[in-house]
PDB file of C-alpha atoms in Angstrom:
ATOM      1  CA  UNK V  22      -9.209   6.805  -6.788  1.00  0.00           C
ATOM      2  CA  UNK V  23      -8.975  10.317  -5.658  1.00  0.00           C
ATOM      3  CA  UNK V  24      -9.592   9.556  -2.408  1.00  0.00           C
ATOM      4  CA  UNK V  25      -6.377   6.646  -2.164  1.00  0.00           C
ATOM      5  CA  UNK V  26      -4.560   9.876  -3.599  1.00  0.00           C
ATOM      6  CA  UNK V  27      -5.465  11.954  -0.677  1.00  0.00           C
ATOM      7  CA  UNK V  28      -4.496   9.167   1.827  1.00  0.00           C
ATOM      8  CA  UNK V  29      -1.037   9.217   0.536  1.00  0.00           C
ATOM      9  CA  UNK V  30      -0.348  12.874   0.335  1.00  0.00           C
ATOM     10  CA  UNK V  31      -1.703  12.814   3.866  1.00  0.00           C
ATOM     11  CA  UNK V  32       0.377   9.910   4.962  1.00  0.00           C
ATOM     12  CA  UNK V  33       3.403  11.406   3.164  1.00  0.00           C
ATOM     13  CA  UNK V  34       3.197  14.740   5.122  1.00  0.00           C
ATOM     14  CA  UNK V  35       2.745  12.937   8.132  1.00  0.00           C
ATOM     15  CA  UNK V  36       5.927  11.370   7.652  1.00  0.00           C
ATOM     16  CA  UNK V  37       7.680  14.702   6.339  1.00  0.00           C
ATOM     17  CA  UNK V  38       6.459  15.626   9.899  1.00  0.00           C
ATOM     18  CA  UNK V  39       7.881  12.306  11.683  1.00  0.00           C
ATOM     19  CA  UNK V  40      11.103  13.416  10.041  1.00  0.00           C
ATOM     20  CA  UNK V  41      11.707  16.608  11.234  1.00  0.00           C
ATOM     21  CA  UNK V  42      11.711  14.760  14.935  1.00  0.00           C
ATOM     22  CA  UNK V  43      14.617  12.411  13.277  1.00  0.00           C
ATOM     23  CA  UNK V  44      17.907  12.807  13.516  1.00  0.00           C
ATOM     24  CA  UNK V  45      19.993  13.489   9.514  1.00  0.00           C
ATOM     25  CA  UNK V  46      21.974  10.659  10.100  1.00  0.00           C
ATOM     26  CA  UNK V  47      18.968   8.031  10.402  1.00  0.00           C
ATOM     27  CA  UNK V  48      17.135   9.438   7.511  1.00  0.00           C
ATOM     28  CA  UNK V  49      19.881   9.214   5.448  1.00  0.00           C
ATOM     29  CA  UNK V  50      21.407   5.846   6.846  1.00  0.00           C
ATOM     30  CA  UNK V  51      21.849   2.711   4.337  1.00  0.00           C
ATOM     31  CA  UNK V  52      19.248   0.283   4.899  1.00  0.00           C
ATOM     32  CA  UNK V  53      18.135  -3.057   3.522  1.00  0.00           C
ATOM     33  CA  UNK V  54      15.251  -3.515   1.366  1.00  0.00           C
ATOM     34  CA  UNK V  55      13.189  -1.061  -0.561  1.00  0.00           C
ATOM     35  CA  UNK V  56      15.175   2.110  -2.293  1.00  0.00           C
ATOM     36  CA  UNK V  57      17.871   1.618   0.847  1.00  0.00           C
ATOM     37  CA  UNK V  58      16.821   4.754   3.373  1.00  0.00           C
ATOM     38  CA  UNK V  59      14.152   6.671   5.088  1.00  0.00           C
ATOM     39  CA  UNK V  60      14.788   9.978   3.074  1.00  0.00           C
ATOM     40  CA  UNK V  61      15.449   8.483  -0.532  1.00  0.00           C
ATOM     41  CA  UNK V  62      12.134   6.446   0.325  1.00  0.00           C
ATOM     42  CA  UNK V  63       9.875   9.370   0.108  1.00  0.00           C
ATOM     43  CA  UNK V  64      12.258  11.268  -2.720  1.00  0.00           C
ATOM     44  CA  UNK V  65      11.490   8.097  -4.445  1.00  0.00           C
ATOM     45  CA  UNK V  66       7.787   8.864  -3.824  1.00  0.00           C
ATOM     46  CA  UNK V  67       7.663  11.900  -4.995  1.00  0.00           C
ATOM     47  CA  UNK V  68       9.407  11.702  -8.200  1.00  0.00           C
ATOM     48  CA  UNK V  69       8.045   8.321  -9.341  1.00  0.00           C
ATOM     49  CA  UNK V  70       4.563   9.837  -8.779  1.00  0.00           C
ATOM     50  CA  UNK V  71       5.345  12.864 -10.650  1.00  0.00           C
ATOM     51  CA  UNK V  72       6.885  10.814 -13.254  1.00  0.00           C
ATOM     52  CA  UNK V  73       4.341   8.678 -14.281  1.00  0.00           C
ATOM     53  CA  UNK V  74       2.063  11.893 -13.948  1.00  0.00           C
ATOM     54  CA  UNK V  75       4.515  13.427 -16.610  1.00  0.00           C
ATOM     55  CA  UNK V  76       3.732  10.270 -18.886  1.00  0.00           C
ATOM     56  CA  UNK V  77       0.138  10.917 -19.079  1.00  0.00           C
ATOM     57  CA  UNK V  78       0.043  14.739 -18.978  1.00  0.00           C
ATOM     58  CA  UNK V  79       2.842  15.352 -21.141  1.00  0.00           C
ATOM     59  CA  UNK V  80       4.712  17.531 -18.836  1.00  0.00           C
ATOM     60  CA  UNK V  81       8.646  17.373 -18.945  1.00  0.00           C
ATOM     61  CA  UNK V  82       9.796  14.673 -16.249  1.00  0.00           C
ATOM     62  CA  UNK V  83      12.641  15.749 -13.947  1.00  0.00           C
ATOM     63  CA  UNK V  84      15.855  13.611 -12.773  1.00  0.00           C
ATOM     64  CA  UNK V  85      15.130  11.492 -10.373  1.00  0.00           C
ATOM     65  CA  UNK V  86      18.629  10.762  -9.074  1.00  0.00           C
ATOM     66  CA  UNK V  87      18.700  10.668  -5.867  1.00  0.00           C
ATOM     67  CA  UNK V  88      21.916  12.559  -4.330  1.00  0.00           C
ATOM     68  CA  UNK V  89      23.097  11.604  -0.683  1.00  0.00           C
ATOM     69  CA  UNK V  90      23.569  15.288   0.150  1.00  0.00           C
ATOM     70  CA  UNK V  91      19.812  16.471  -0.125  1.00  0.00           C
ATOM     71  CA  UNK V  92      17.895  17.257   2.652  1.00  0.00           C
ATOM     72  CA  UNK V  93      14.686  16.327   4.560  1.00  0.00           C
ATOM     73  CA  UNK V  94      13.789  20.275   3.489  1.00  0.00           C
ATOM     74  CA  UNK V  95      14.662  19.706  -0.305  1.00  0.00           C
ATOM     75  CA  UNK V  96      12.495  16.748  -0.699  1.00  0.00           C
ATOM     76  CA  UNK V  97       9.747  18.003   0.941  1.00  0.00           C
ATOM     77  CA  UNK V  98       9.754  21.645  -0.915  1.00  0.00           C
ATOM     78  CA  UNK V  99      10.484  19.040  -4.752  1.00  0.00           C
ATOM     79  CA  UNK V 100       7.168  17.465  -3.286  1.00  0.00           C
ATOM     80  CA  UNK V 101       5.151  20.704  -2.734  1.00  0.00           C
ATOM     81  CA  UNK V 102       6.302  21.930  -6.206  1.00  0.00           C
ATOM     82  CA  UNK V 103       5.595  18.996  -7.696  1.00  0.00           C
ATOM     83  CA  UNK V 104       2.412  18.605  -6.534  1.00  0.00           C
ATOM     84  CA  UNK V 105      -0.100  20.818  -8.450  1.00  0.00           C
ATOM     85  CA  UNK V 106       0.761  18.999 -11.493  1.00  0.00           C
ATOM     86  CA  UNK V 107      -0.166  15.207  -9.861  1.00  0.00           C
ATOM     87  CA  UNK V 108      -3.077  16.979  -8.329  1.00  0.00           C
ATOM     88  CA  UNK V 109      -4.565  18.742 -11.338  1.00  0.00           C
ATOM     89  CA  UNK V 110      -4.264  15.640 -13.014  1.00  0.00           C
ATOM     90  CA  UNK V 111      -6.043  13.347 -10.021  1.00  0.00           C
ATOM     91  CA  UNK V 112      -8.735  16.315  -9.336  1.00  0.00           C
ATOM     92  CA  UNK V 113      -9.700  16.284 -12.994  1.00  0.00           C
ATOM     93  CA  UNK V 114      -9.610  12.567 -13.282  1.00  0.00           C
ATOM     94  CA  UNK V 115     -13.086  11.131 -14.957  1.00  0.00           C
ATOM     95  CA  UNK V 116     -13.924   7.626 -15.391  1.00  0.00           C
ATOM     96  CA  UNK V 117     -13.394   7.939 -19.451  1.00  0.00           C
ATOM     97  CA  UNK V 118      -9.957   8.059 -18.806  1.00  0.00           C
ATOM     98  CA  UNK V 119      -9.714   4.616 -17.145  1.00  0.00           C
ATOM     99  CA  UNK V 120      -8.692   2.833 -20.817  1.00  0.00           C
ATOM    100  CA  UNK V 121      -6.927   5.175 -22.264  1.00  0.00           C
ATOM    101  CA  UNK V 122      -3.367   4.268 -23.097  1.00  0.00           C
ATOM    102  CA  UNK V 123       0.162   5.444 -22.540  1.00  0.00           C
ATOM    103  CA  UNK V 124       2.867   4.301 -24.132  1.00  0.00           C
ATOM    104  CA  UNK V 125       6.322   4.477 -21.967  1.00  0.00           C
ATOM    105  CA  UNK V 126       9.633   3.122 -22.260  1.00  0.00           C
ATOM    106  CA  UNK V 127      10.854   1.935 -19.326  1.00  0.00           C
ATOM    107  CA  UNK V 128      13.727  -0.476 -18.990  1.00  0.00           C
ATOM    108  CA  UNK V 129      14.944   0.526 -22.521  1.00  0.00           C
ATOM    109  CA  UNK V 130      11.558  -1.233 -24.095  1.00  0.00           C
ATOM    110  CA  UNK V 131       8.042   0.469 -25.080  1.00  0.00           C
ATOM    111  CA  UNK V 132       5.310  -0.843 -23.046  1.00  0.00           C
ATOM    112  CA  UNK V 133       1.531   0.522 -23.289  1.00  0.00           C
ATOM    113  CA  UNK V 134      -0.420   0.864 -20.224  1.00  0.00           C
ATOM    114  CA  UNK V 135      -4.235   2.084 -19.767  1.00  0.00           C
ATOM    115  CA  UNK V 136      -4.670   5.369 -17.781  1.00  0.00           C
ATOM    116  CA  UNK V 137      -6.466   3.462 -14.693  1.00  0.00           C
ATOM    117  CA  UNK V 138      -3.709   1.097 -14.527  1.00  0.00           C
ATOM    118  CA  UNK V 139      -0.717   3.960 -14.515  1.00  0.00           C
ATOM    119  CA  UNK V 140      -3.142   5.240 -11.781  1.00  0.00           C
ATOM    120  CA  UNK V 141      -3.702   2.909  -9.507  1.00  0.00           C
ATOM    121  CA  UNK V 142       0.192   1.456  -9.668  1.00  0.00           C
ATOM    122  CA  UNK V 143       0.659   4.566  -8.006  1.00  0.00           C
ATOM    123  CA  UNK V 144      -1.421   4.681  -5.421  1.00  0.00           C
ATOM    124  CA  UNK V 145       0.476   1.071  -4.560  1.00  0.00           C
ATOM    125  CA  UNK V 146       3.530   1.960  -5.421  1.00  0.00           C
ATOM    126  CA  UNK V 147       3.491   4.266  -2.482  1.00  0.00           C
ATOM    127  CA  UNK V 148       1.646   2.733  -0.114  1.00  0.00           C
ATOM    128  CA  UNK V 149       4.294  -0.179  -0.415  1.00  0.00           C
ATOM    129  CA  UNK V 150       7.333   1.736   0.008  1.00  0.00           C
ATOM    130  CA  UNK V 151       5.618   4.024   3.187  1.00  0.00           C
ATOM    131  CA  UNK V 152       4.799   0.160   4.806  1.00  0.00           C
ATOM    132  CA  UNK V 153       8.444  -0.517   4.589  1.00  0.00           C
ATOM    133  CA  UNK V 154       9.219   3.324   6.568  1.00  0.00           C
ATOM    134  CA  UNK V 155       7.196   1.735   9.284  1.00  0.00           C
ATOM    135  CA  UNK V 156       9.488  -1.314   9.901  1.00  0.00           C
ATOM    136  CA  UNK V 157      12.616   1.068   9.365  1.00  0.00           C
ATOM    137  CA  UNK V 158      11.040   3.138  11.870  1.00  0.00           C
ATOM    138  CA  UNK V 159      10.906   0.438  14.588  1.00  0.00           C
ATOM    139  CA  UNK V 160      13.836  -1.164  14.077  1.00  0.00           C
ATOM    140  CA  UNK V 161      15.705   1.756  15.821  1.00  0.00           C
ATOM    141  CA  UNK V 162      12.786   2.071  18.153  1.00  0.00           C
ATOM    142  CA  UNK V 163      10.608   4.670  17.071  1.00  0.00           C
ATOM    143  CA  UNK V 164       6.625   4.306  16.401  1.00  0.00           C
ATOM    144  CA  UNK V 165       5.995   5.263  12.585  1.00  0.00           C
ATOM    145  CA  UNK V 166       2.953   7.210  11.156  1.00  0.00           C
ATOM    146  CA  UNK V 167      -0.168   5.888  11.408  1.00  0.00           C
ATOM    147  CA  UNK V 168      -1.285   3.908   8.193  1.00  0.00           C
ATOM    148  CA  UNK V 169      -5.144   3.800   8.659  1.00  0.00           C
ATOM    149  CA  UNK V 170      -7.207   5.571   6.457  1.00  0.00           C
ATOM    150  CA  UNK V 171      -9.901   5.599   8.366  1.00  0.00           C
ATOM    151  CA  UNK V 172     -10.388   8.759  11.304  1.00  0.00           C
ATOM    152  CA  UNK V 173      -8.095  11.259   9.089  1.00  0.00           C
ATOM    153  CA  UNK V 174     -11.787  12.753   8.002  1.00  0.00           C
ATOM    154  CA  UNK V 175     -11.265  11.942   4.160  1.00  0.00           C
ATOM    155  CA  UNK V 176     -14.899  10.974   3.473  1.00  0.00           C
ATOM    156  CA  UNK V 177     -16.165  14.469   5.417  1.00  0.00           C
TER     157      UNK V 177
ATOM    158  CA  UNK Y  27     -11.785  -0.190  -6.262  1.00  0.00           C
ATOM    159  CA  UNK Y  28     -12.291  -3.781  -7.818  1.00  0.00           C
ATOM    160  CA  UNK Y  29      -8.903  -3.593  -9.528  1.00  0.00           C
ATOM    161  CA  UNK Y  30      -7.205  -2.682  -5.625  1.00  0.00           C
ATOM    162  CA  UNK Y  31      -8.804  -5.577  -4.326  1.00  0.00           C
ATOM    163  CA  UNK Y  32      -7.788  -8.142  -7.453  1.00  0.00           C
ATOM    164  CA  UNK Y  33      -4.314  -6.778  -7.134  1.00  0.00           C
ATOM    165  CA  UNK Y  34      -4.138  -7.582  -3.398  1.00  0.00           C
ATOM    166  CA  UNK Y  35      -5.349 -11.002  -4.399  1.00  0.00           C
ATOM    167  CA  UNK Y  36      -2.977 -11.561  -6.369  1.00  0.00           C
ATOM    168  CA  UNK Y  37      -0.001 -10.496  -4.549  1.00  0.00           C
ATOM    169  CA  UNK Y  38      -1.171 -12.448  -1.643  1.00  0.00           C
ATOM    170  CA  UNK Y  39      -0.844 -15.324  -3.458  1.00  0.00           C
ATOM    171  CA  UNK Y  40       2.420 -14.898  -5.144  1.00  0.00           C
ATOM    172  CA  UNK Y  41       3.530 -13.969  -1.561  1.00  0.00           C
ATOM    173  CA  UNK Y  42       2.075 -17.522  -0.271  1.00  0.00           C
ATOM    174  CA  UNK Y  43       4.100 -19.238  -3.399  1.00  0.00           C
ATOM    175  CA  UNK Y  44       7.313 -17.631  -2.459  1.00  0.00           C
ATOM    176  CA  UNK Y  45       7.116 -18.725   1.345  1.00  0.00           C
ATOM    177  CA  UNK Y  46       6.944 -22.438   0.132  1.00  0.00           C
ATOM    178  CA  UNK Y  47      10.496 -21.472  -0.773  1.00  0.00           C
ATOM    179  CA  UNK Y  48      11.070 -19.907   2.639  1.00  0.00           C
ATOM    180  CA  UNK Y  49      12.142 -22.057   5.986  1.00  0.00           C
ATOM    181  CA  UNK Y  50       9.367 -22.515   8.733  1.00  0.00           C
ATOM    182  CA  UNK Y  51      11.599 -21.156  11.027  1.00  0.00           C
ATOM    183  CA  UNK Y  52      11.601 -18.271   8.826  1.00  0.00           C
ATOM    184  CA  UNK Y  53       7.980 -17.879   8.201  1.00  0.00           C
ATOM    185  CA  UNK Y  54       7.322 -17.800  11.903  1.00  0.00           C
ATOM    186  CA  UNK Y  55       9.931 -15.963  13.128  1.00  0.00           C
ATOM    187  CA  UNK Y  56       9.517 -12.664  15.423  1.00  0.00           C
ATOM    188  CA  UNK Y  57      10.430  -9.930  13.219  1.00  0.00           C
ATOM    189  CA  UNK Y  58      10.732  -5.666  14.436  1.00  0.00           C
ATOM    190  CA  UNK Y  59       7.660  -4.169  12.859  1.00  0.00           C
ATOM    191  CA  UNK Y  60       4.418  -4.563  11.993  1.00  0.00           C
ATOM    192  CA  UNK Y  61       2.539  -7.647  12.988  1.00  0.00           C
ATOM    193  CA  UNK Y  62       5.866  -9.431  13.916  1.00  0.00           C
ATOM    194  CA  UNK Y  63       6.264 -11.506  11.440  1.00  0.00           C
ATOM    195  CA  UNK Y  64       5.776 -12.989   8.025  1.00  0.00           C
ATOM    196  CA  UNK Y  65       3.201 -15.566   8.152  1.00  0.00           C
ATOM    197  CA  UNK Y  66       1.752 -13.466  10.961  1.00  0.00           C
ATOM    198  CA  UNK Y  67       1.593 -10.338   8.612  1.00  0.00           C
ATOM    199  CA  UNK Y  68      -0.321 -12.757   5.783  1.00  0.00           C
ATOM    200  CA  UNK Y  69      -2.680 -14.120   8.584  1.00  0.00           C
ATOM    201  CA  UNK Y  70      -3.482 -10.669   9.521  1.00  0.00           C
ATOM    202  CA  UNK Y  71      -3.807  -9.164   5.957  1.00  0.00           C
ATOM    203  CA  UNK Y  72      -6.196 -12.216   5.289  1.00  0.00           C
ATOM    204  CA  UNK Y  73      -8.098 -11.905   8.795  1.00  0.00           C
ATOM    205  CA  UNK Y  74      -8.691  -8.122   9.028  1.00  0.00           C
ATOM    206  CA  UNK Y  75      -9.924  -7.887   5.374  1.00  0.00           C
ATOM    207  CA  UNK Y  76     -12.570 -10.877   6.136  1.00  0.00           C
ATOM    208  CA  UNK Y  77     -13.241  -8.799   9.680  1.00  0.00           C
ATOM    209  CA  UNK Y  78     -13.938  -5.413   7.723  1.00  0.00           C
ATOM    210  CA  UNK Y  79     -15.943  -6.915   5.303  1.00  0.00           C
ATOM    211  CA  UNK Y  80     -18.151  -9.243   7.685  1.00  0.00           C
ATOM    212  CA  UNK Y  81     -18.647  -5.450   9.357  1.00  0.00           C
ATOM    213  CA  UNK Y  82     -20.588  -4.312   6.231  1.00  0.00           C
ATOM    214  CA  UNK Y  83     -22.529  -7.441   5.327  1.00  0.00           C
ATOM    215  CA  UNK Y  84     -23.754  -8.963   9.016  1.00  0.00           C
ATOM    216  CA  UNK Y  85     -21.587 -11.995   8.340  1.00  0.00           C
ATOM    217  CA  UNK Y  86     -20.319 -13.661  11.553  1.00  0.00           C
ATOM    218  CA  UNK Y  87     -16.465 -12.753  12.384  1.00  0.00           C
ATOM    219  CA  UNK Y  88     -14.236 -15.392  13.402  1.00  0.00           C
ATOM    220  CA  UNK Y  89     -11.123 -15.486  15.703  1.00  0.00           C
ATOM    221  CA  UNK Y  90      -8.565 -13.574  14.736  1.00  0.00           C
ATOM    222  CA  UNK Y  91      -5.966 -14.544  17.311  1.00  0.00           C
ATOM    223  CA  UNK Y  92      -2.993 -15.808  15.399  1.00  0.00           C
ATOM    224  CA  UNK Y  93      -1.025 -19.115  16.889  1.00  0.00           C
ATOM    225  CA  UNK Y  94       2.504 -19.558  16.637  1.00  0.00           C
ATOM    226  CA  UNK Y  95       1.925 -23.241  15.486  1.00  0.00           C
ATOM    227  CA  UNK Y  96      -0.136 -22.107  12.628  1.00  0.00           C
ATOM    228  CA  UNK Y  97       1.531 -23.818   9.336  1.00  0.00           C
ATOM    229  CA  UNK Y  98       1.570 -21.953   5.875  1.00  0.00           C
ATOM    230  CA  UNK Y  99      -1.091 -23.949   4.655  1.00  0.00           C
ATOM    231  CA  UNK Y 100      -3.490 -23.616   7.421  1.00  0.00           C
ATOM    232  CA  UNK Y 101      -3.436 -19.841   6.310  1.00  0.00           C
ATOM    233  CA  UNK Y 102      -3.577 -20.148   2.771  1.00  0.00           C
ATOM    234  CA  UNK Y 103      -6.708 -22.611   3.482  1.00  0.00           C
ATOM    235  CA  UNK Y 104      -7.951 -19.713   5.886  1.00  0.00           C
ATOM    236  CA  UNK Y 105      -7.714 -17.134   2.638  1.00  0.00           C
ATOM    237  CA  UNK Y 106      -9.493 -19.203   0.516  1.00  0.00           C
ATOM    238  CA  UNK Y 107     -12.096 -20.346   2.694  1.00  0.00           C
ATOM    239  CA  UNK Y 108     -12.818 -16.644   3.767  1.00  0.00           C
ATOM    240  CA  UNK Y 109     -12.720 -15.115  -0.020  1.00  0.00           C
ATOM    241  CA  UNK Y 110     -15.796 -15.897  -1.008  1.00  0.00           C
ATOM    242  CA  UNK Y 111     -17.613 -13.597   1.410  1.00  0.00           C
ATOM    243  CA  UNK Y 112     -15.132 -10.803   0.276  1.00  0.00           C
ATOM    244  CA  UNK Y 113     -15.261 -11.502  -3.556  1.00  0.00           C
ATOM    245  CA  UNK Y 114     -19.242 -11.470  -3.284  1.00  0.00           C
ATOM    246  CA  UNK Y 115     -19.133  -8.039  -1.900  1.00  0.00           C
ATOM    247  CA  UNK Y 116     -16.251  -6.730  -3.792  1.00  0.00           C
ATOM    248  CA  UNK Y 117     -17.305  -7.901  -7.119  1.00  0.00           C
ATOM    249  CA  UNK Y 118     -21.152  -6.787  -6.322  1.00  0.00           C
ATOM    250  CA  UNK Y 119     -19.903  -2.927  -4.964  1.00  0.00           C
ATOM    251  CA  UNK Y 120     -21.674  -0.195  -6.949  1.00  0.00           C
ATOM    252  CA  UNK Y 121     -20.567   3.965  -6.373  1.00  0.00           C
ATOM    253  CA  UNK Y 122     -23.978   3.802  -4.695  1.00  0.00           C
ATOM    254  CA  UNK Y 123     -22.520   2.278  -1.645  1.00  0.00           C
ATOM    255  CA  UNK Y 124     -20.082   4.836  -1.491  1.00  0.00           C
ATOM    256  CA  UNK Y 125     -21.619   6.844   1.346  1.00  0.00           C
ATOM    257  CA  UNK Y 126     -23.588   4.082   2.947  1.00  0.00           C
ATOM    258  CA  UNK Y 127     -23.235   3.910   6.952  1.00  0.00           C
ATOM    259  CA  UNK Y 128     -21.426   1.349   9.233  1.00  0.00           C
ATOM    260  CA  UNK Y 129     -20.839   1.575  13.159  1.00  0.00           C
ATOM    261  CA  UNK Y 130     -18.609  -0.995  14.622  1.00  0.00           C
ATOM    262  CA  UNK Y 131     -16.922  -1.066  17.705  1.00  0.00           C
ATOM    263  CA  UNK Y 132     -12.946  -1.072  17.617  1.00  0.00           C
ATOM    264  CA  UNK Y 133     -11.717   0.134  20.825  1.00  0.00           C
ATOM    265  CA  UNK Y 134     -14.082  -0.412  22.708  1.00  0.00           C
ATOM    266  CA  UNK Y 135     -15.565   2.678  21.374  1.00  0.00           C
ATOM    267  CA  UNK Y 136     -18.809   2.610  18.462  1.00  0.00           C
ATOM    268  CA  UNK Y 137     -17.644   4.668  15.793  1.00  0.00           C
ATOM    269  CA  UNK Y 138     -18.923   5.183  12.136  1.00  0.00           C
ATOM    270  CA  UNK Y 139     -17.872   4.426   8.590  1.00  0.00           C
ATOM    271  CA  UNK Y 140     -18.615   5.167   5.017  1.00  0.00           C
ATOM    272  CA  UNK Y 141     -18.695   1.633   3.266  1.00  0.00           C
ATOM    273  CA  UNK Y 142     -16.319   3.457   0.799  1.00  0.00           C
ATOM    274  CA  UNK Y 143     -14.047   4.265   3.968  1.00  0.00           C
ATOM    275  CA  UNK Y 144     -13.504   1.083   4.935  1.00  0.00           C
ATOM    276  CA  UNK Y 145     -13.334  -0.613   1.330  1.00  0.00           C
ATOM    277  CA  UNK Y 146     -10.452   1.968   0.924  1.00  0.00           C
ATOM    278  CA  UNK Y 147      -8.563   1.501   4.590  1.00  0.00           C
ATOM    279  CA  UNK Y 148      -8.893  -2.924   3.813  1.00  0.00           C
ATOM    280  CA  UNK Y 149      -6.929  -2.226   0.202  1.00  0.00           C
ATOM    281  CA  UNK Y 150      -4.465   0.019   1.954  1.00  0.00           C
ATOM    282  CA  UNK Y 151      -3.950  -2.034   4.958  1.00  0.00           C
ATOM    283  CA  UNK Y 152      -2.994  -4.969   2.807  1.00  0.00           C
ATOM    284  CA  UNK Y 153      -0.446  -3.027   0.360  1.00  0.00           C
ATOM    285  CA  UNK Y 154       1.245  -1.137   3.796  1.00  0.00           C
ATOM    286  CA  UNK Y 155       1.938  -4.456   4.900  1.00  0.00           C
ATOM    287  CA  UNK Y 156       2.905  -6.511   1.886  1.00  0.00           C
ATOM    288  CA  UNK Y 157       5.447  -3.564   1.974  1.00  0.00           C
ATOM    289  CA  UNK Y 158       6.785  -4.540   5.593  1.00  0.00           C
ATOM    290  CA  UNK Y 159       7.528  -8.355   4.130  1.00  0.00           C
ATOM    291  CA  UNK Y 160       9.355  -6.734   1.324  1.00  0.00           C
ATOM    292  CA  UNK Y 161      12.120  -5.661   3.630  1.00  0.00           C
ATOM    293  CA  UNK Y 162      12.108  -8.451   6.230  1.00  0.00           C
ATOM    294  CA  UNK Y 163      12.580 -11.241   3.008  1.00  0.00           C
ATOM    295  CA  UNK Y 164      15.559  -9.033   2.114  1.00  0.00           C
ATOM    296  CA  UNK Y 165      17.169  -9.158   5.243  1.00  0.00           C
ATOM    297  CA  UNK Y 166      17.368 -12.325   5.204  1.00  0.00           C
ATOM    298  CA  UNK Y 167      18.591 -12.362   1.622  1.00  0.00           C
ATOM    299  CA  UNK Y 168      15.548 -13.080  -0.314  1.00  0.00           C
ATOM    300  CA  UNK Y 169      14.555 -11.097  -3.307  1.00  0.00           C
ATOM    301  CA  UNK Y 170      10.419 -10.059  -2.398  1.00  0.00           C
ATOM    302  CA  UNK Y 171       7.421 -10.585  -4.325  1.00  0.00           C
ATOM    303  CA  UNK Y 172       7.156  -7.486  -6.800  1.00  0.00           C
ATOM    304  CA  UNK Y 173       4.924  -5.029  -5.822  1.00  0.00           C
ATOM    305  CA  UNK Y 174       4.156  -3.799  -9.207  1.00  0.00           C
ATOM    306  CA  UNK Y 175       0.252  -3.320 -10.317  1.00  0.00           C
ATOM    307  CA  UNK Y 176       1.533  -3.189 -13.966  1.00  0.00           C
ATOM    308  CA  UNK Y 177       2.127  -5.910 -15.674  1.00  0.00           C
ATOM    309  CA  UNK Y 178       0.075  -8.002 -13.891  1.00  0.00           C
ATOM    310  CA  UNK Y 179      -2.672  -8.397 -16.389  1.00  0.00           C
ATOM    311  CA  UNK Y 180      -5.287  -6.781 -14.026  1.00  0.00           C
ATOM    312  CA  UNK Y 181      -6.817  -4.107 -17.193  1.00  0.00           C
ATOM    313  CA  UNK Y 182      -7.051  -6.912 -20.035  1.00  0.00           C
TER     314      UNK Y 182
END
């Protein structure tokens, strides 16, 4: 679990990197499928992730509205400050937690969900949205991060 | 881990029910990205996971050249046929595993694996690419599979 966190932090500041080679316009172009853009893509990331994180630690959530104007440098510092709440959480993370349950409202209706689910729909939920970056990417002809997890020395 | 894998599963066949809604000509058509295509991207998800897995249990490998006359059922058939193998080891995997040993050759090149490396890089491999149909069924105008975990009935 831990570790599928790690990949996608990795992954994601791989791609923070890959953006900074990337011109504003592409980044913030309209595009079809997913959230609709490289940028809002991994704003989406972030904030969904911390969300979900907010559900289970208790922490206030934060708006996730997603405003044309930001930059590749705001979503990337809203990820960094962000992060030591997700990380806490996923560091401390014990195997008694897995069936624990949450109880969220999400399209306007209560649904319960155990810990380990919340969890690992996270872990996807990213994943997913960086595998549609990749096609983005090569549609206007540039090579996209790396997905493997293997050789990026998580298991030492 | 388990969960990852039954999620794939599961998405992999809701993905194989949608393209029996979905043109041949669609299915097979070259697509920017990934694999190059849809039922390519399935035959690949289905093929690499079986190729990983054979890695860590001696099983003989098969071919894993895709052919453009390939029909959706041929690779459905291949998925089932080859699940077995994969639900064996998947559904047998202890944490004791974790930092077992495996050295395959990938590039020409012997290289070395944790068992809980590789278990991790097959579940991620599938989701980034699931995530790269997502966008090519919308540009063509089809609403994707969802790619939620939750609500899938995967924690009982």
């Amino acid at each position: 679990m831990k570790t599928l966190f790690q990949y996608n932090w990795q992954v994601r500041y791989d791609w923070f990197s890959w953006c900074k080679t990337i011109s504003e316009e592409e980044l913030l172009k309209a595009r079809v499928g997913g959230v609709g853009g490289i940028l809002q893509t991994l704003f989406h990331v972030v904030v969904v992730e911390y969300s979900w994180i907010c559900d289970l630690t208790g922490h206030p959530d934060i708006e996730d509205k997603f405003e044309r104007q930001v930059s590749l440098d705001q979503v990337v510092s809203l990820s960094r400050k962000l992060h030591p709440v997700v990380s806490d959480f996923v560091s401390n993370w014990t195997d008694t937690q897995e069936r624990q349950t949450v109880t969220v409202t999400v399209t306007g209706q209560a649904e319960t969900f155990r810990y380990g689910e919340v969890l690992r729909h996270v872990i996807a939920h990213e994943i997913h949205h960086i595998g549609q970056l990749s096609v983005w990417a090569r549609e206007f002809g540039r090579e996209p991060v790396t997905a493997n997890l293997i050789r990026r020395g998580l298991f030492g």
